[in-house]
Amino acid sequence: MKVWTVVNQKGGVGKTTTAISLAGSLSAMAYKVLLIDLDPHASLTHYLGFDSEKLTLSAYDLFVASQHPHMLTKLIHEAVQKTSIDGIDLLPAHMALATLDRALPEQSGRGLIVKKIVACLQSKDTEQKLNHHYDYIVIDCQPVLGILMVNAMVAATTIVLPTQTEHLGLHGLNKMLRTIEQMKSSLSPDLVSVIVPTLFDRRVNACISAYAKMRETYKEQLWRGYIPVDTKFRDASAQGLPINRVAPNAKGSFAYEKLAGELLKHG
Ligand code: ADP
Ligand code: MG
């Protein structure tokens, strides 16, 4: 089971779009995907048509229950939602996630909770209970460096860094790369981080120069493609579906398909 964590300390750079679009590409290749929404704003949960305030269980409950491992399997089973998309399930978010920093006791191991949840999902017992095996977990994060982001990064086998192709975007990216460097000892030793240029508009000079700067600055970590601005993303989100289910021939669909292929090469 591989874990792709989508993070950036900046908002509006295409994180949620990247999470749902990658899940769409993976499921089109017949992989089973679990999306985990770790943003208290629950954008991804709402995107997929769920009202997070009306759900009885969410990722929050798993965080709180992580101190009682025997309950975890049962709670995962109850909290995970089937979506309308074949091959994609969702562990939804709830506003209460914003209170975790205070709700969880100060202890070592606070950063290992998502890792524990992933281990639990991989156990035979849970797979039997869910009658299900996931090939990929894709985690969407809020743009805040706190317990949620730390957990999502510690559990990751790949960190995906959507970065808007504009100069302010590069500033945010540097901050994020410093964070990854500082956390290095807690992260997976074979972790791969991939910078993904997003919202690229080839008619806009600022995009072109920011993209050129990215290619010059971030050599091997940078994905050589880019995600273009595409109005089809709006149509996809209005329908609560990944872009490849709404507009399979859109340039945005092709771009995420290519990105998914590139990330798959890393394992
Ligand atoms: P984040 O999760 O980083 O805050 P989102 O994925 O929610 O960012 O994207 C912010 C807004 O930009 C959303 O309205 C989304 O539909 C739109 N968007 C994201 N990527 C693209 C794109 N490549 N082309 C056009 N619109 C996009
Ligand atoms: Mg988001």
PDB file of C-alpha atoms and ligand atoms in Angstrom:
ATOM      1  CA  MET A   1       0.000   0.000   0.000  1.00  0.00           C
ATOM      2  CA  LYS A   2       1.493   3.318  -1.049  1.00  0.00           C
ATOM      3  CA  VAL A   3       0.621   6.628   0.572  1.00  0.00           C
ATOM      4  CA  TRP A   4       0.650   9.802  -1.513  1.00  0.00           C
ATOM      5  CA  THR A   5       0.390  12.886   0.661  1.00  0.00           C
ATOM      6  CA  VAL A   6      -0.565  16.135  -1.053  1.00  0.00           C
ATOM      7  CA  VAL A   7       0.748  19.146   0.879  1.00  0.00           C
ATOM      8  CA  ASN A   8       1.683  22.772   0.664  1.00  0.00           C
ATOM      9  CA  GLN A   9       1.616  25.421   3.383  1.00  0.00           C
ATOM     10  CA  LYS A  10      -0.129  27.706   0.902  1.00  0.00           C
ATOM     11  CA  GLY A  11      -3.862  27.606   0.110  1.00  0.00           C
ATOM     12  CA  GLY A  12      -5.499  27.695  -3.314  1.00  0.00           C
ATOM     13  CA  VAL A  13      -2.605  26.039  -5.140  1.00  0.00           C
ATOM     14  CA  GLY A  14      -4.534  22.986  -6.320  1.00  0.00           C
ATOM     15  CA  LYS A  15      -3.999  20.489  -3.478  1.00  0.00           C
ATOM     16  CA  THR A  16      -7.567  19.225  -3.288  1.00  0.00           C
ATOM     17  CA  THR A  17      -7.821  19.206  -7.090  1.00  0.00           C
ATOM     18  CA  THR A  18      -4.593  17.190  -7.230  1.00  0.00           C
ATOM     19  CA  ALA A  19      -5.825  14.670  -4.630  1.00  0.00           C
ATOM     20  CA  ILE A  20      -9.135  13.987  -6.394  1.00  0.00           C
ATOM     21  CA  SER A  21      -7.607  14.027  -9.876  1.00  0.00           C
ATOM     22  CA  LEU A  22      -4.832  11.573  -8.936  1.00  0.00           C
ATOM     23  CA  ALA A  23      -7.420   9.310  -7.317  1.00  0.00           C
ATOM     24  CA  GLY A  24      -9.433   9.538 -10.559  1.00  0.00           C
ATOM     25  CA  SER A  25      -6.389   8.590 -12.648  1.00  0.00           C
ATOM     26  CA  LEU A  26      -5.437   5.700 -10.352  1.00  0.00           C
ATOM     27  CA  SER A  27      -8.959   4.295 -10.299  1.00  0.00           C
ATOM     28  CA  ALA A  28      -9.118   4.505 -14.111  1.00  0.00           C
ATOM     29  CA  MET A  29      -6.074   2.188 -14.058  1.00  0.00           C
ATOM     30  CA  ALA A  30      -8.129  -0.221 -11.897  1.00  0.00           C
ATOM     31  CA  TYR A  31      -6.317   0.571  -8.654  1.00  0.00           C
ATOM     32  CA  LYS A  32      -8.320   0.736  -5.430  1.00  0.00           C
ATOM     33  CA  VAL A  33      -7.901   4.100  -3.749  1.00  0.00           C
ATOM     34  CA  LEU A  34      -8.741   5.457  -0.328  1.00  0.00           C
ATOM     35  CA  LEU A  35      -8.864   9.243  -0.183  1.00  0.00           C
ATOM     36  CA  ILE A  36      -8.271  10.683   3.280  1.00  0.00           C
ATOM     37  CA  ASP A  37      -9.472  14.213   3.907  1.00  0.00           C
ATOM     38  CA  LEU A  38      -7.388  15.783   6.690  1.00  0.00           C
ATOM     39  CA  ASP A  39      -8.530  19.362   6.082  1.00  0.00           C
ATOM     40  CA  PRO A  40     -10.959  20.582   8.785  1.00  0.00           C
ATOM     41  CA  HIS A  41     -12.604  22.664   6.034  1.00  0.00           C
ATOM     42  CA  ALA A  42     -13.549  19.322   4.480  1.00  0.00           C
ATOM     43  CA  SER A  43     -13.304  20.578   0.889  1.00  0.00           C
ATOM     44  CA  LEU A  44     -12.622  17.119  -0.495  1.00  0.00           C
ATOM     45  CA  THR A  45     -15.434  15.596   1.568  1.00  0.00           C
ATOM     46  CA  HIS A  46     -17.857  18.208   0.214  1.00  0.00           C
ATOM     47  CA  TYR A  47     -16.458  17.820  -3.288  1.00  0.00           C
ATOM     48  CA  LEU A  48     -17.460  14.155  -3.170  1.00  0.00           C
ATOM     49  CA  GLY A  49     -20.993  15.028  -2.120  1.00  0.00           C
ATOM     50  CA  PHE A  50     -20.868  14.429   1.643  1.00  0.00           C
ATOM     51  CA  ASP A  51     -22.011  16.857   4.291  1.00  0.00           C
ATOM     52  CA  SER A  52     -19.287  16.441   6.880  1.00  0.00           C
ATOM     53  CA  GLU A  53     -21.498  17.895   9.630  1.00  0.00           C
ATOM     54  CA  LYS A  54     -24.036  15.120   9.079  1.00  0.00           C
ATOM     55  CA  LEU A  55     -21.628  12.202   9.121  1.00  0.00           C
ATOM     56  CA  THR A  56     -21.455  10.372  12.430  1.00  0.00           C
ATOM     57  CA  LEU A  57     -17.806   9.397  12.072  1.00  0.00           C
ATOM     58  CA  SER A  58     -14.789  10.992  10.442  1.00  0.00           C
ATOM     59  CA  ALA A  59     -10.997  10.990  10.467  1.00  0.00           C
ATOM     60  CA  TYR A  60     -11.274  12.896  13.756  1.00  0.00           C
ATOM     61  CA  ASP A  61     -12.713   9.850  15.534  1.00  0.00           C
ATOM     62  CA  LEU A  62      -9.837   7.693  14.316  1.00  0.00           C
ATOM     63  CA  PHE A  63      -7.305  10.168  15.698  1.00  0.00           C
ATOM     64  CA  VAL A  64      -9.003  10.143  19.056  1.00  0.00           C
ATOM     65  CA  ALA A  65      -9.409   6.345  19.073  1.00  0.00           C
ATOM     66  CA  SER A  66      -5.815   5.716  18.080  1.00  0.00           C
ATOM     67  CA  GLN A  67      -4.985   5.283  21.764  1.00  0.00           C
ATOM     68  CA  HIS A  68      -7.220   2.193  21.715  1.00  0.00           C
ATOM     69  CA  PRO A  69      -5.869   0.149  18.808  1.00  0.00           C
ATOM     70  CA  HIS A  70      -8.458  -2.613  19.252  1.00  0.00           C
ATOM     71  CA  MET A  71     -11.206  -0.141  18.296  1.00  0.00           C
ATOM     72  CA  LEU A  72      -9.457   1.125  15.201  1.00  0.00           C
ATOM     73  CA  THR A  73     -10.525  -1.603  12.748  1.00  0.00           C
ATOM     74  CA  LYS A  74     -14.181  -1.236  13.696  1.00  0.00           C
ATOM     75  CA  LEU A  75     -14.064   2.547  13.493  1.00  0.00           C
ATOM     76  CA  ILE A  76     -12.303   2.519  10.122  1.00  0.00           C
ATOM     77  CA  HIS A  77     -14.966   0.162   8.851  1.00  0.00           C
ATOM     78  CA  GLU A  78     -17.701   2.530  10.028  1.00  0.00           C
ATOM     79  CA  ALA A  79     -16.076   5.808   9.033  1.00  0.00           C
ATOM     80  CA  VAL A  80     -14.984   4.978   5.466  1.00  0.00           C
ATOM     81  CA  GLN A  81     -17.578   5.989   2.880  1.00  0.00           C
ATOM     82  CA  LYS A  82     -18.128   4.530  -0.549  1.00  0.00           C
ATOM     83  CA  THR A  83     -18.181   7.296  -3.150  1.00  0.00           C
ATOM     84  CA  SER A  84     -20.130   7.340  -6.409  1.00  0.00           C
ATOM     85  CA  ILE A  85     -16.837   6.622  -8.202  1.00  0.00           C
ATOM     86  CA  ASP A  86     -15.895   3.012  -8.740  1.00  0.00           C
ATOM     87  CA  GLY A  87     -12.666   2.172  -6.911  1.00  0.00           C
ATOM     88  CA  ILE A  88     -12.569   5.303  -4.722  1.00  0.00           C
ATOM     89  CA  ASP A  89     -13.545   5.364  -1.045  1.00  0.00           C
ATOM     90  CA  LEU A  90     -13.295   8.313   1.314  1.00  0.00           C
ATOM     91  CA  LEU A  91     -12.315   8.765   4.922  1.00  0.00           C
ATOM     92  CA  PRO A  92     -14.112  12.080   5.452  1.00  0.00           C
ATOM     93  CA  ALA A  93     -13.004  15.143   7.393  1.00  0.00           C
ATOM     94  CA  HIS A  94     -14.841  17.015  10.111  1.00  0.00           C
ATOM     95  CA  MET A  95     -14.463  20.523  11.489  1.00  0.00           C
ATOM     96  CA  ALA A  96     -13.403  18.984  14.808  1.00  0.00           C
ATOM     97  CA  LEU A  97     -10.065  18.072  13.222  1.00  0.00           C
ATOM     98  CA  ALA A  98      -9.115  21.693  13.864  1.00  0.00           C
ATOM     99  CA  THR A  99      -9.232  21.023  17.604  1.00  0.00           C
ATOM    100  CA  LEU A 100      -6.917  17.992  17.577  1.00  0.00           C
ATOM    101  CA  ASP A 101      -3.866  19.945  18.639  1.00  0.00           C
ATOM    102  CA  ARG A 102      -5.644  20.562  21.935  1.00  0.00           C
ATOM    103  CA  ALA A 103      -7.693  17.354  22.133  1.00  0.00           C
ATOM    104  CA  LEU A 104      -4.765  14.954  21.941  1.00  0.00           C
ATOM    105  CA  PRO A 105      -2.501  14.576  24.933  1.00  0.00           C
ATOM    106  CA  GLU A 106       1.030  15.920  24.539  1.00  0.00           C
ATOM    107  CA  GLN A 107       2.972  12.740  24.023  1.00  0.00           C
ATOM    108  CA  SER A 108       5.478  11.281  21.716  1.00  0.00           C
ATOM    109  CA  GLY A 109       3.696   9.322  19.050  1.00  0.00           C
ATOM    110  CA  ARG A 110       1.250  12.116  18.264  1.00  0.00           C
ATOM    111  CA  GLY A 111       2.747  12.290  14.788  1.00  0.00           C
ATOM    112  CA  LEU A 112       2.406   8.570  14.140  1.00  0.00           C
ATOM    113  CA  ILE A 113      -1.368   8.259  14.174  1.00  0.00           C
ATOM    114  CA  VAL A 114      -1.991   8.227  10.422  1.00  0.00           C
ATOM    115  CA  LYS A 115       0.852   5.752  10.081  1.00  0.00           C
ATOM    116  CA  LYS A 116      -0.972   3.544  12.587  1.00  0.00           C
ATOM    117  CA  ILE A 117      -4.221   3.913  10.641  1.00  0.00           C
ATOM    118  CA  VAL A 118      -2.408   2.891   7.436  1.00  0.00           C
ATOM    119  CA  ALA A 119      -0.865  -0.117   9.206  1.00  0.00           C
ATOM    120  CA  CYS A 120      -4.300  -1.060  10.449  1.00  0.00           C
ATOM    121  CA  LEU A 121      -5.758  -0.780   6.926  1.00  0.00           C
ATOM    122  CA  GLN A 122      -3.040  -3.131   5.740  1.00  0.00           C
ATOM    123  CA  SER A 123      -3.709  -5.759   8.384  1.00  0.00           C
ATOM    124  CA  LYS A 124      -5.445  -8.971   7.325  1.00  0.00           C
ATOM    125  CA  ASP A 125      -8.086  -8.458   9.983  1.00  0.00           C
ATOM    126  CA  THR A 126      -9.122  -5.051   8.614  1.00  0.00           C
ATOM    127  CA  GLU A 127      -8.944  -6.174   4.999  1.00  0.00           C
ATOM    128  CA  GLN A 128     -11.267  -9.051   5.845  1.00  0.00           C
ATOM    129  CA  LYS A 129     -13.661  -6.827   7.703  1.00  0.00           C
ATOM    130  CA  LEU A 130     -13.725  -4.219   4.948  1.00  0.00           C
ATOM    131  CA  ASN A 131     -13.669  -7.024   2.406  1.00  0.00           C
ATOM    132  CA  HIS A 132     -11.290  -4.746   0.635  1.00  0.00           C
ATOM    133  CA  HIS A 133      -7.721  -3.993  -0.146  1.00  0.00           C
ATOM    134  CA  TYR A 134      -6.478  -0.535  -1.093  1.00  0.00           C
ATOM    135  CA  ASP A 135      -3.551  -0.125  -3.450  1.00  0.00           C
ATOM    136  CA  TYR A 136      -3.142   3.608  -2.835  1.00  0.00           C
ATOM    137  CA  ILE A 137      -4.013   6.066  -0.137  1.00  0.00           C
ATOM    138  CA  VAL A 138      -4.122   9.718  -1.202  1.00  0.00           C
ATOM    139  CA  ILE A 139      -4.194  12.264   1.618  1.00  0.00           C
ATOM    140  CA  ASP A 140      -5.409  15.848   1.193  1.00  0.00           C
ATOM    141  CA  CYS A 141      -4.080  18.327   3.766  1.00  0.00           C
ATOM    142  CA  GLN A 142      -4.933  21.801   4.961  1.00  0.00           C
ATOM    143  CA  PRO A 143      -2.268  24.493   4.379  1.00  0.00           C
ATOM    144  CA  VAL A 144      -1.263  24.609   8.028  1.00  0.00           C
ATOM    145  CA  LEU A 145       1.826  23.060   9.526  1.00  0.00           C
ATOM    146  CA  GLY A 146       0.394  21.281  12.536  1.00  0.00           C
ATOM    147  CA  ILE A 147      -0.404  17.851  13.832  1.00  0.00           C
ATOM    148  CA  LEU A 148      -2.477  16.897  10.760  1.00  0.00           C
ATOM    149  CA  MET A 149       0.176  17.797   8.204  1.00  0.00           C
ATOM    150  CA  VAL A 150       2.919  16.183  10.283  1.00  0.00           C
ATOM    151  CA  ASN A 151       0.892  12.956  10.509  1.00  0.00           C
ATOM    152  CA  ALA A 152       0.192  12.929   6.782  1.00  0.00           C
ATOM    153  CA  MET A 153       3.866  13.505   5.959  1.00  0.00           C
ATOM    154  CA  VAL A 154       5.173  10.903   8.393  1.00  0.00           C
ATOM    155  CA  ALA A 155       2.862   8.277   6.824  1.00  0.00           C
ATOM    156  CA  ALA A 156       3.807   9.195   3.241  1.00  0.00           C
ATOM    157  CA  THR A 157       5.714   7.089   0.755  1.00  0.00           C
ATOM    158  CA  THR A 158       5.482  10.006  -1.695  1.00  0.00           C
ATOM    159  CA  ILE A 159       4.949  13.693  -0.951  1.00  0.00           C
ATOM    160  CA  VAL A 160       3.252  15.596  -3.755  1.00  0.00           C
ATOM    161  CA  LEU A 161       3.830  19.359  -3.631  1.00  0.00           C
ATOM    162  CA  PRO A 162       1.421  21.248  -5.897  1.00  0.00           C
ATOM    163  CA  THR A 163       2.948  24.659  -6.474  1.00  0.00           C
ATOM    164  CA  GLN A 164       1.242  27.477  -8.291  1.00  0.00           C
ATOM    165  CA  THR A 165       3.328  28.766 -11.194  1.00  0.00           C
ATOM    166  CA  GLU A 166       3.684  32.296  -9.851  1.00  0.00           C
ATOM    167  CA  HIS A 167       6.480  33.921  -7.904  1.00  0.00           C
ATOM    168  CA  LEU A 168       4.675  33.923  -4.559  1.00  0.00           C
ATOM    169  CA  GLY A 169       4.110  30.221  -5.083  1.00  0.00           C
ATOM    170  CA  LEU A 170       7.852  29.643  -5.117  1.00  0.00           C
ATOM    171  CA  HIS A 171       8.194  31.365  -1.775  1.00  0.00           C
ATOM    172  CA  GLY A 172       5.638  28.955  -0.285  1.00  0.00           C
ATOM    173  CA  LEU A 173       7.437  26.023  -1.856  1.00  0.00           C
ATOM    174  CA  ASN A 174      10.757  26.978  -0.261  1.00  0.00           C
ATOM    175  CA  LYS A 175       9.058  27.100   3.111  1.00  0.00           C
ATOM    176  CA  MET A 176       7.589  23.659   2.503  1.00  0.00           C
ATOM    177  CA  LEU A 177      10.916  22.173   1.394  1.00  0.00           C
ATOM    178  CA  ARG A 178      12.557  23.535   4.546  1.00  0.00           C
ATOM    179  CA  THR A 179       9.849  21.864   6.612  1.00  0.00           C
ATOM    180  CA  ILE A 180      10.493  18.532   4.877  1.00  0.00           C
ATOM    181  CA  GLU A 181      14.222  18.930   5.509  1.00  0.00           C
ATOM    182  CA  GLN A 182      13.635  19.676   9.203  1.00  0.00           C
ATOM    183  CA  MET A 183      11.368  16.649   9.553  1.00  0.00           C
ATOM    184  CA  LYS A 184      13.709  14.342   7.676  1.00  0.00           C
ATOM    185  CA  SER A 185      14.499  12.061  10.614  1.00  0.00           C
ATOM    186  CA  SER A 186      10.771  11.331  11.121  1.00  0.00           C
ATOM    187  CA  LEU A 187      10.009  10.677   7.462  1.00  0.00           C
ATOM    188  CA  SER A 188      10.226   7.442   5.512  1.00  0.00           C
ATOM    189  CA  PRO A 189      13.848   6.827   4.439  1.00  0.00           C
ATOM    190  CA  ASP A 190      12.777   6.086   0.842  1.00  0.00           C
ATOM    191  CA  LEU A 191      10.452   9.058   0.689  1.00  0.00           C
ATOM    192  CA  VAL A 192      10.153  10.731  -2.695  1.00  0.00           C
ATOM    193  CA  SER A 193       8.973  14.363  -2.909  1.00  0.00           C
ATOM    194  CA  VAL A 194       7.676  15.594  -6.229  1.00  0.00           C
ATOM    195  CA  ILE A 195       7.011  19.258  -6.993  1.00  0.00           C
ATOM    196  CA  VAL A 196       4.048  19.689  -9.331  1.00  0.00           C
ATOM    197  CA  PRO A 197       3.669  23.031 -11.137  1.00  0.00           C
ATOM    198  CA  THR A 198      -0.042  23.892 -11.137  1.00  0.00           C
ATOM    199  CA  LEU A 199      -2.420  26.484 -12.595  1.00  0.00           C
ATOM    200  CA  PHE A 200      -0.048  27.083 -15.461  1.00  0.00           C
ATOM    201  CA  ASP A 201      -1.397  29.486 -18.069  1.00  0.00           C
ATOM    202  CA  ARG A 202       0.874  29.801 -21.080  1.00  0.00           C
ATOM    203  CA  ARG A 203      -0.701  33.117 -22.054  1.00  0.00           C
ATOM    204  CA  VAL A 204       0.457  34.728 -18.811  1.00  0.00           C
ATOM    205  CA  ASN A 205       4.038  36.014 -18.609  1.00  0.00           C
ATOM    206  CA  ALA A 206       4.212  35.682 -14.842  1.00  0.00           C
ATOM    207  CA  CYS A 207       3.379  31.963 -15.181  1.00  0.00           C
ATOM    208  CA  ILE A 208       6.007  31.430 -17.843  1.00  0.00           C
ATOM    209  CA  SER A 209       8.760  33.136 -15.882  1.00  0.00           C
ATOM    210  CA  ALA A 210       7.822  31.394 -12.611  1.00  0.00           C
ATOM    211  CA  TYR A 211       7.791  28.039 -14.400  1.00  0.00           C
ATOM    212  CA  ALA A 212      11.213  28.749 -15.963  1.00  0.00           C
ATOM    213  CA  LYS A 213      12.537  29.665 -12.517  1.00  0.00           C
ATOM    214  CA  MET A 214      11.173  26.412 -11.082  1.00  0.00           C
ATOM    215  CA  ARG A 215      12.912  24.349 -13.756  1.00  0.00           C
ATOM    216  CA  GLU A 216      16.161  26.128 -13.092  1.00  0.00           C
ATOM    217  CA  THR A 217      15.962  25.905  -9.291  1.00  0.00           C
ATOM    218  CA  TYR A 218      14.442  22.523  -8.456  1.00  0.00           C
ATOM    219  CA  LYS A 219      16.189  19.967 -10.571  1.00  0.00           C
ATOM    220  CA  GLU A 220      15.410  16.371  -9.730  1.00  0.00           C
ATOM    221  CA  GLN A 221      12.493  17.019  -7.378  1.00  0.00           C
ATOM    222  CA  LEU A 222      10.520  18.837 -10.057  1.00  0.00           C
ATOM    223  CA  TRP A 223       8.067  16.967 -12.233  1.00  0.00           C
ATOM    224  CA  ARG A 224       8.942  17.956 -15.790  1.00  0.00           C
ATOM    225  CA  GLY A 225       5.306  18.465 -16.813  1.00  0.00           C
ATOM    226  CA  TYR A 226       2.723  20.927 -15.478  1.00  0.00           C
ATOM    227  CA  ILE A 227      -0.969  21.113 -14.719  1.00  0.00           C
ATOM    228  CA  PRO A 228      -2.563  23.703 -17.009  1.00  0.00           C
ATOM    229  CA  VAL A 229      -5.390  26.036 -16.097  1.00  0.00           C
ATOM    230  CA  ASP A 230      -8.492  24.284 -17.404  1.00  0.00           C
ATOM    231  CA  THR A 231     -12.121  25.344 -16.887  1.00  0.00           C
ATOM    232  CA  LYS A 232     -13.091  21.646 -16.929  1.00  0.00           C
ATOM    233  CA  PHE A 233     -11.882  21.415 -13.320  1.00  0.00           C
ATOM    234  CA  ARG A 234     -14.800  23.626 -12.357  1.00  0.00           C
ATOM    235  CA  ASP A 235     -17.255  21.381 -14.235  1.00  0.00           C
ATOM    236  CA  ALA A 236     -15.753  18.340 -12.537  1.00  0.00           C
ATOM    237  CA  SER A 237     -16.103  19.845  -9.076  1.00  0.00           C
ATOM    238  CA  ALA A 238     -19.701  20.915  -9.812  1.00  0.00           C
ATOM    239  CA  GLN A 239     -20.459  17.274 -10.578  1.00  0.00           C
ATOM    240  CA  GLY A 240     -18.469  15.929  -7.635  1.00  0.00           C
ATOM    241  CA  LEU A 241     -16.318  13.770  -9.905  1.00  0.00           C
ATOM    242  CA  PRO A 242     -12.663  13.610 -10.884  1.00  0.00           C
ATOM    243  CA  ILE A 243     -11.933  15.516 -14.092  1.00  0.00           C
ATOM    244  CA  ASN A 244     -11.241  12.331 -16.068  1.00  0.00           C
ATOM    245  CA  ARG A 245     -14.833  11.152 -15.449  1.00  0.00           C
ATOM    246  CA  VAL A 246     -16.287  14.419 -16.697  1.00  0.00           C
ATOM    247  CA  ALA A 247     -13.934  15.432 -19.491  1.00  0.00           C
ATOM    248  CA  PRO A 248     -11.579  12.551 -20.307  1.00  0.00           C
ATOM    249  CA  ASN A 249     -10.115  14.426 -23.271  1.00  0.00           C
ATOM    250  CA  ALA A 250      -9.515  17.715 -21.467  1.00  0.00           C
ATOM    251  CA  LYS A 251      -5.919  18.873 -21.170  1.00  0.00           C
ATOM    252  CA  GLY A 252      -6.306  18.810 -17.370  1.00  0.00           C
ATOM    253  CA  SER A 253      -7.230  15.100 -17.523  1.00  0.00           C
ATOM    254  CA  PHE A 254      -4.201  14.260 -19.647  1.00  0.00           C
ATOM    255  CA  ALA A 255      -1.914  16.235 -17.348  1.00  0.00           C
ATOM    256  CA  TYR A 256      -3.000  14.361 -14.208  1.00  0.00           C
ATOM    257  CA  GLU A 257      -2.867  11.042 -16.035  1.00  0.00           C
ATOM    258  CA  LYS A 258       0.746  11.815 -16.933  1.00  0.00           C
ATOM    259  CA  LEU A 259       1.527  12.877 -13.382  1.00  0.00           C
ATOM    260  CA  ALA A 260      -0.020   9.683 -11.963  1.00  0.00           C
ATOM    261  CA  GLY A 261       2.115   7.664 -14.404  1.00  0.00           C
ATOM    262  CA  GLU A 262       5.235   9.488 -13.243  1.00  0.00           C
ATOM    263  CA  LEU A 263       4.424   8.949  -9.542  1.00  0.00           C
ATOM    264  CA  LEU A 264       3.736   5.254 -10.201  1.00  0.00           C
ATOM    265  CA  LYS A 265       7.270   4.913 -11.556  1.00  0.00           C
ATOM    266  CA  HIS A 266       8.564   5.837  -8.109  1.00  0.00           C
ATOM    267  CA  GLY A 267       6.659   2.839  -6.729  1.00  0.00           C
TER     268      GLY A 267
HETATM  269  P1  ADP B   1      -6.178  24.021  -2.438  1.00  0.00           P
HETATM  270  O1  ADP B   1      -6.714  22.676  -2.036  1.00  0.00           O
HETATM  271  O2  ADP B   1      -4.694  24.047  -2.538  1.00  0.00           O
HETATM  272  O3  ADP B   1      -6.690  25.127  -1.579  1.00  0.00           O
HETATM  273  P2  ADP B   1      -7.921  23.725  -4.732  1.00  0.00           P
HETATM  274  O4  ADP B   1      -7.564  22.433  -5.370  1.00  0.00           O
HETATM  275  O5  ADP B   1      -9.134  23.754  -3.892  1.00  0.00           O
HETATM  276  O6  ADP B   1      -6.685  24.315  -3.935  1.00  0.00           O
HETATM  277  O7  ADP B   1      -8.018  24.794  -5.907  1.00  0.00           O
HETATM  278  C1  ADP B   1      -8.417  26.141  -5.650  1.00  0.00           C
HETATM  279  C2  ADP B   1      -9.383  26.568  -6.752  1.00  0.00           C
HETATM  280  O8  ADP B   1      -8.721  26.551  -7.996  1.00  0.00           O
HETATM  281  C3  ADP B   1     -10.577  25.636  -6.916  1.00  0.00           C
HETATM  282  O9  ADP B   1     -11.696  26.409  -7.226  1.00  0.00           O
HETATM  283  C4  ADP B   1     -10.202  24.741  -8.073  1.00  0.00           C
HETATM  284  O10 ADP B   1     -11.335  24.270  -8.794  1.00  0.00           O
HETATM  285  C5  ADP B   1      -9.373  25.677  -8.927  1.00  0.00           C
HETATM  286  N1  ADP B   1      -8.341  24.947  -9.662  1.00  0.00           N
HETATM  287  C6  ADP B   1      -7.389  24.132  -9.167  1.00  0.00           C
HETATM  288  N2  ADP B   1      -6.580  23.696 -10.135  1.00  0.00           N
HETATM  289  C7  ADP B   1      -7.021  24.242 -11.286  1.00  0.00           C
HETATM  290  C8  ADP B   1      -6.600  24.207 -12.656  1.00  0.00           C
HETATM  291  N3  ADP B   1      -5.532  23.473 -13.036  1.00  0.00           N
HETATM  292  N4  ADP B   1      -7.306  24.920 -13.580  1.00  0.00           N
HETATM  293  C9  ADP B   1      -8.363  25.660 -13.206  1.00  0.00           C
HETATM  294  N5  ADP B   1      -8.804  25.746 -11.950  1.00  0.00           N
HETATM  295  C10 ADP B   1      -8.155  25.047 -10.981  1.00  0.00           C
HETATM  296 MG    MG B   2      -7.822  22.095  -0.352  1.00  0.00          MG
END
